[in-house]
CSV table of C-alpha atoms in Angstrom, one decimal:
chain,number,residue,atom,x,y,z
A,1,MET,CA,17.1,-15.0,-16.1
A,2,ARG,CA,18.6,-11.9,-15.1
A,3,GLY,CA,21.5,-11.7,-17.1
A,4,SER,CA,23.9,-14.0,-14.9
A,5,VAL,CA,24.7,-17.3,-14.8
A,6,ARG,CA,24.1,-19.4,-12.0
A,7,GLY,CA,25.3,-22.8,-10.4
A,8,CYS,CA,23.2,-25.8,-10.0
A,9,THR,CA,23.1,-25.2,-6.5
A,10,GLY,CA,19.1,-26.1,-5.7
A,11,ALA,CA,16.2,-24.4,-5.8
A,12,SER,CA,16.8,-21.0,-4.6
A,13,SER,CA,19.4,-21.0,-7.0
A,14,TRP,CA,16.9,-21.6,-10.2
A,15,VAL,CA,14.1,-18.9,-9.7
A,16,ASP,CA,15.3,-16.9,-12.6
A,17,CYS,CA,15.7,-20.0,-14.4
A,18,THR,CA,11.9,-21.5,-13.9
A,19,ARG,CA,11.0,-18.2,-14.6
A,20,LEU,CA,12.4,-18.1,-18.1
A,21,ARG,CA,11.0,-21.7,-18.3
A,22,GLN,CA,7.3,-20.2,-17.6
A,23,THR,CA,7.5,-17.5,-19.9
A,24,THR,CA,9.5,-19.1,-23.2
A,25,GLY,CA,8.8,-22.6,-22.7
A,26,LYS,CA,12.4,-23.3,-22.8
A,27,LEU,CA,14.6,-25.0,-20.6
A,28,PRO,CA,18.6,-24.0,-19.6
A,29,ARG,CA,21.0,-26.5,-21.3
A,30,PRO,CA,23.0,-28.2,-18.8
A,31,LEU,CA,26.7,-28.1,-19.9
A,32,LYS,CA,27.7,-31.4,-18.5
A,33,LYS,CA,26.7,-34.8,-18.3
A,34,GLY,CA,25.4,-35.9,-15.0
A,35,CYS,CA,22.7,-33.7,-14.9
A,36,GLY,CA,19.9,-35.0,-16.6
A,37,VAL,CA,16.4,-33.4,-14.9
A,38,ARG,CA,15.7,-31.2,-17.6
A,39,GLY,CA,11.9,-31.3,-16.7
A,40,ASN,CA,12.4,-29.7,-13.7
A,41,PRO,CA,15.4,-27.2,-13.3
A,42,ALA,CA,15.1,-26.3,-10.0
A,43,GLN,CA,16.1,-30.6,-9.1
A,44,HIS,CA,19.9,-30.0,-11.1
A,45,CYS,CA,22.3,-31.2,-9.4
A,46,ALA,CA,25.9,-29.7,-9.0
A,47,SER,CA,26.6,-28.4,-12.3
A,48,TYR,CA,25.9,-25.2,-14.7
A,49,CYS,CA,23.8,-24.5,-17.2
A,50,LEU,CA,23.4,-22.0,-20.1
A,51,LEU,CA,20.5,-20.9,-21.7
A,52,ARG,CA,21.3,-20.3,-25.7
A,53,ASN,CA,19.1,-18.7,-28.0
A,54,ASP,CA,20.1,-20.1,-30.7
A,55,GLU,CA,17.9,-23.0,-29.3
A,56,MET,CA,14.9,-20.7,-29.7
A,57,ALA,CA,12.3,-19.2,-32.2
A,58,PRO,CA,13.0,-15.6,-32.7
A,59,ALA,CA,9.6,-15.1,-31.3
A,60,GLU,CA,10.9,-17.1,-27.8
A,61,GLN,CA,14.2,-15.0,-27.5
A,62,PRO,CA,14.8,-13.7,-23.9
A,63,GLY,CA,15.6,-10.2,-23.6
A,64,TRP,CA,19.5,-10.7,-23.1
A,65,ILE,CA,21.4,-11.7,-26.2
A,66,SER,CA,23.9,-14.1,-25.3
A,67,GLN,CA,26.2,-15.0,-22.4
A,68,SER,CA,29.8,-17.0,-22.3
A,69,VAL,CA,31.1,-19.0,-19.2
A,70,ARG,CA,34.0,-20.3,-18.2
A,71,TYR,CA,35.0,-22.4,-15.9
A,72,SER,CA,38.0,-21.6,-12.9
A,73,GLY,CA,37.9,-24.5,-10.9
A,74,SER,CA,34.3,-24.5,-8.9
A,75,THR,CA,33.7,-21.3,-9.4
A,76,VAL,CA,31.7,-19.8,-12.5
A,77,VAL,CA,32.7,-16.7,-14.4
A,78,HIS,CA,30.7,-14.8,-17.1
A,79,GLU,CA,30.4,-11.9,-19.2
A,80,GLU,CA,27.2,-10.7,-19.9
A,81,ARG,CA,27.2,-9.1,-23.6
A,82,HIS,CA,24.0,-6.6,-23.9
A,83,MET,CA,20.7,-6.5,-23.0
A,84,ALA,CA,18.3,-6.0,-26.0
A,85,SER,CA,16.2,-3.9,-26.4
A,86,ASN,CA,12.8,-5.2,-25.9
A,87,SER,CA,14.0,-6.2,-22.1
A,88,ILE,CA,13.3,-3.0,-21.3
A,89,LYS,CA,9.8,-2.4,-22.8
A,90,GLU,CA,9.2,-5.7,-20.5
A,91,MET,CA,10.4,-4.6,-17.2
A,92,PRO,CA,7.9,-2.8,-14.9
A,93,ALA,CA,8.0,1.0,-14.3
A,94,LYS,CA,9.2,2.5,-11.9
A,95,LYS,CA,7.7,3.8,-8.7
A,96,GLN,CA,7.8,7.8,-8.6
A,97,GLY,CA,6.4,7.5,-5.0
A,98,ALA,CA,3.2,6.4,-3.0
A,99,GLY,CA,2.3,9.5,-3.2
A,100,VAL,CA,-0.3,11.0,-0.4
A,101,PRO,CA,-2.6,8.7,2.4
A,102,GLY,CA,-4.9,6.7,0.6
A,103,PRO,CA,-7.0,3.8,1.7
A,104,ALA,CA,-3.9,1.6,2.4
A,105,THR,CA,-3.3,4.2,5.0
A,106,LYS,CA,-5.1,2.4,7.7
A,107,ILE,CA,-5.7,3.1,12.3
A,108,ASN,CA,-5.0,0.0,13.9
A,109,SER,CA,-7.1,0.1,16.6
A,110,LYS,CA,-6.6,-3.3,18.4
A,111,MET,CA,-6.6,-3.0,22.2
A,112,TYR,CA,-3.9,-5.8,24.1
A,113,HIS,CA,-5.3,-7.1,27.6
A,114,ASN,CA,-3.2,-6.0,30.3
A,115,ARG,CA,-3.3,-5.5,33.9
A,116,VAL,CA,-3.3,-1.4,34.1
A,117,ALA,CA,-6.4,-0.6,36.8
A,118,LEU,CA,-8.3,0.9,34.2
A,119,THR,CA,-11.8,-0.4,32.5
A,120,ASP,CA,-11.4,-2.0,28.9
A,121,GLU,CA,-14.1,1.0,28.2
A,122,GLN,CA,-11.9,3.2,30.0
A,123,LYS,CA,-8.6,2.1,28.0
A,124,THR,CA,-9.9,2.4,24.9
A,125,LYS,CA,-11.4,5.6,25.4
A,126,THR,CA,-8.3,7.0,26.4
A,127,VAL,CA,-6.0,5.5,23.6
A,128,ALA,CA,-8.7,7.3,21.3
A,129,VAL,CA,-7.6,10.4,22.3
A,130,MET,CA,-4.2,9.4,23.2
A,131,GLN,CA,-3.9,8.9,19.1
A,132,GLU,CA,-5.2,12.2,17.8
A,133,ARG,CA,-2.6,13.8,19.8
A,134,LEU,CA,0.4,11.2,19.0
A,135,ALA,CA,-0.4,12.6,15.3
A,136,ALA,CA,-0.8,16.1,16.1
A,137,SER,CA,2.5,15.6,17.6
A,138,LEU,CA,4.8,14.0,15.0
A,139,ASP,CA,2.8,17.2,12.3
A,140,MET,CA,4.1,19.8,15.1
A,141,TYR,CA,7.7,18.3,14.8
A,142,SER,CA,7.6,18.3,11.4
A,143,GLN,CA,6.4,21.7,10.9
A,144,ALA,CA,8.9,23.3,13.2
A,145,LYS,CA,11.8,21.2,11.0
A,146,PHE,CA,10.2,22.6,8.0
A,147,ALA,CA,10.4,26.0,8.9
A,148,HIS,CA,14.0,25.5,10.7
A,149,TRP,CA,14.8,24.5,7.5
A,150,ASN,CA,13.8,26.7,4.7
A,151,VAL,CA,13.8,30.3,7.1
A,152,LYS,CA,15.3,33.3,4.9
A,153,GLY,CA,16.4,36.6,5.4
A,154,VAL,CA,18.6,39.0,8.2
A,155,ASN,CA,17.5,37.0,11.5
A,156,PHE,CA,18.1,33.6,9.9
A,157,TYR,CA,20.7,32.0,12.1
A,158,GLN,CA,19.1,33.4,14.9
A,159,LEU,CA,15.6,31.9,13.9
A,160,HIS,CA,16.9,29.0,12.3
A,161,LEU,CA,18.1,28.4,15.7
A,162,VAL,CA,15.1,29.0,17.9
A,163,PHE,CA,13.1,27.1,15.2
A,164,ASP,CA,15.2,24.1,16.4
A,165,SER,CA,14.6,24.5,20.1
A,166,VAL,CA,10.7,24.3,19.2
A,167,ALA,CA,11.5,21.1,17.4
A,168,ASP,CA,13.7,19.5,19.8
A,169,ALA,CA,11.5,19.8,22.7
A,170,ILE,CA,8.4,18.3,20.6
A,171,PHE,CA,10.9,15.4,19.6
A,172,PRO,CA,10.5,14.1,23.1
A,173,GLN,CA,6.8,14.1,23.4
A,174,ILE,CA,5.9,12.1,20.2
A,175,ASP,CA,7.5,8.7,22.0
A,176,GLN,CA,6.3,9.7,25.6
A,177,ILE,CA,2.6,9.9,24.0
A,178,ALA,CA,3.2,6.3,21.6
A,179,GLU,CA,5.0,5.1,24.9
A,180,ARG,CA,2.0,6.1,27.5
A,181,LEU,CA,-0.8,4.6,24.6
A,182,THR,CA,0.9,1.4,24.4
A,183,GLN,CA,1.1,0.8,28.1
A,184,LEU,CA,-2.8,1.1,28.1
A,185,GLY,CA,-2.9,-1.7,25.4
A,186,GLY,CA,-3.2,0.8,22.2
A,187,VAL,CA,-0.9,0.3,18.6
A,188,ALA,CA,1.0,3.9,18.4
A,189,ASN,CA,-0.2,4.8,14.7
A,190,GLY,CA,3.1,6.6,14.4
A,191,THR,CA,3.9,6.6,10.7
A,192,VAL,CA,4.0,9.6,8.8
A,193,ARG,CA,1.1,8.7,6.3
A,194,GLN,CA,-1.3,7.9,9.5
A,195,SER,CA,-0.6,11.1,11.2
A,196,ALA,CA,-1.4,12.9,7.9
A,197,ASN,CA,-4.5,11.3,8.4
A,198,SER,CA,-5.5,12.4,11.7
A,199,SER,CA,-3.4,15.5,12.8
A,200,PRO,CA,-6.1,18.1,13.7
A,201,ILE,CA,-2.9,21.1,13.4
A,202,PRO,CA,-3.6,22.6,10.4
A,203,GLU,CA,-2.0,22.9,7.5
A,204,TYR,CA,1.5,24.7,7.0
A,205,ASP,CA,2.3,27.5,4.0
A,206,THR,CA,4.9,26.1,2.7
A,207,THR,CA,5.3,29.2,0.7
A,208,LEU,CA,7.0,31.4,3.2
A,209,THR,CA,10.1,32.2,3.6
A,210,SER,CA,11.0,35.2,5.4
A,211,GLY,CA,12.1,34.5,9.5
A,212,MET,CA,8.4,36.5,11.0
A,213,ASP,CA,6.2,34.4,9.0
A,214,HIS,CA,7.4,31.6,9.8
A,215,VAL,CA,7.6,32.4,13.2
A,216,ASN,CA,4.0,33.7,13.3
A,217,ALA,CA,3.2,30.7,11.2
A,218,LEU,CA,5.0,28.0,13.9
A,219,ALA,CA,3.1,30.3,16.7
A,220,ASN,CA,-0.5,29.2,15.5
A,221,ALA,CA,0.0,26.2,15.0
A,222,LEU,CA,2.0,25.7,18.4
A,223,GLY,CA,-0.5,27.5,19.5
A,224,CYS,CA,-2.8,24.8,18.6
A,225,TYR,CA,-1.1,22.0,19.1
A,226,CYS,CA,-1.0,23.2,22.9
A,227,GLN,CA,-5.1,23.4,23.2
A,228,GLU,CA,-5.0,19.6,21.4
A,229,LEU,CA,-2.7,18.8,24.7
A,230,ARG,CA,-5.0,20.8,26.7
A,231,GLU,CA,-7.8,18.9,25.7
A,232,ALA,CA,-6.9,15.5,26.0
A,233,SER,CA,-6.0,15.9,29.2
A,234,ASP,CA,-9.3,17.6,30.5
A,235,LYS,CA,-11.1,14.6,28.3
A,236,ILE,CA,-8.9,11.7,29.8
A,237,ASP,CA,-9.9,13.0,33.2
A,238,GLU,CA,-13.4,12.9,32.3
A,239,ILE,CA,-13.0,9.3,31.8
A,240,GLY,CA,-11.7,8.9,35.2
A,241,ASP,CA,-7.5,8.3,34.3
A,242,GLU,CA,-5.9,10.2,36.3
A,243,PRO,CA,-2.5,9.8,35.4
A,244,SER,CA,-2.9,10.0,32.1
A,245,SER,CA,-4.6,13.2,32.8
A,246,ASP,CA,-1.4,14.7,34.4
A,247,PHE,CA,1.0,13.1,32.1
A,248,PHE,CA,-0.5,15.4,29.1
A,249,LYS,CA,-0.4,18.2,31.6
A,250,GLN,CA,3.3,17.9,32.0
A,251,LEU,CA,3.3,17.7,27.6
A,252,VAL,CA,1.5,21.3,28.1
A,253,VAL,CA,3.7,22.9,30.0
A,254,GLU,CA,6.9,22.1,28.2
A,255,ALA,CA,4.7,23.4,24.7
A,256,GLU,CA,3.9,26.2,26.0
A,257,GLU,CA,7.7,27.6,26.9
A,258,GLN,CA,8.3,27.2,23.5
A,259,LEU,CA,5.0,29.3,22.4
A,260,TYR,CA,6.0,31.6,24.7
A,261,PHE,CA,9.8,32.1,22.8
A,262,LEU,CA,8.0,32.3,19.6
A,263,GLU,CA,5.3,34.8,20.7
A,264,SER,CA,8.0,37.4,22.4
A,265,HIS,CA,9.3,37.2,18.9
A,266,LEU,CA,6.1,38.5,17.5
A,267,GLU,CA,5.2,40.8,20.4
A,268,ALA,CA,8.7,42.7,19.7
A,269,GLY,CA,8.5,42.5,15.7
A,270,ASP,CA,12.2,40.5,15.4
A,271,VAL,CA,14.4,39.2,17.2
A,272,GLN,CA,16.7,40.5,20.1
């Protein structure tokens, strides 16, 4: 029981009472006559129950000390006194975060049948190429946002906007790659953990603060991303899916425009 008193309105209302019976061997005591099914609290009908600690041996007493109830028409008002310290020990520890991708992070390689005019082998190979670029696009977007959030220095505001424009250019590509992938029958493995497991983009240096250091790091990452898009186009062309190959060619043009903007800052040595 979780420090509350609830009406006998069905099995769903008695989950806590049932749990208490299983852990202590004791049953709730009905407050009024007519509710006499003591063997199975989940079957109580139209009444209210109160668990009394004084009916239990000390070792069997639950974590909470006592409760009082009063009736107000068909409503039960309950007052919680306090929680015993031993109940805290019995509570499960709070999760501190699931951590980095691990054994539970899986890549779903299921393929759905469709009427796209490619062989099953062509679809499977094309989807495999796209999965890696989907992970790369998610990673590239997050790195651009990291630079946008954390840049410091005299040119903070200008670079803050520049890095955000990179992120804005990459963000639509995530959805476009995922949707093209699913059009061919694949499953878009696009969670953050899946992407961290699969992205070919190098890890971003999260200790950077100065503007030009961020420009250089982001340009390196974006250069790698553009290379991945080009390679995807070439590989898919060899597989025989020309439309998907052309699709990646367009993504390259968009991403390389952002790379040009970053490299222009590096060539000048500062933001103009």
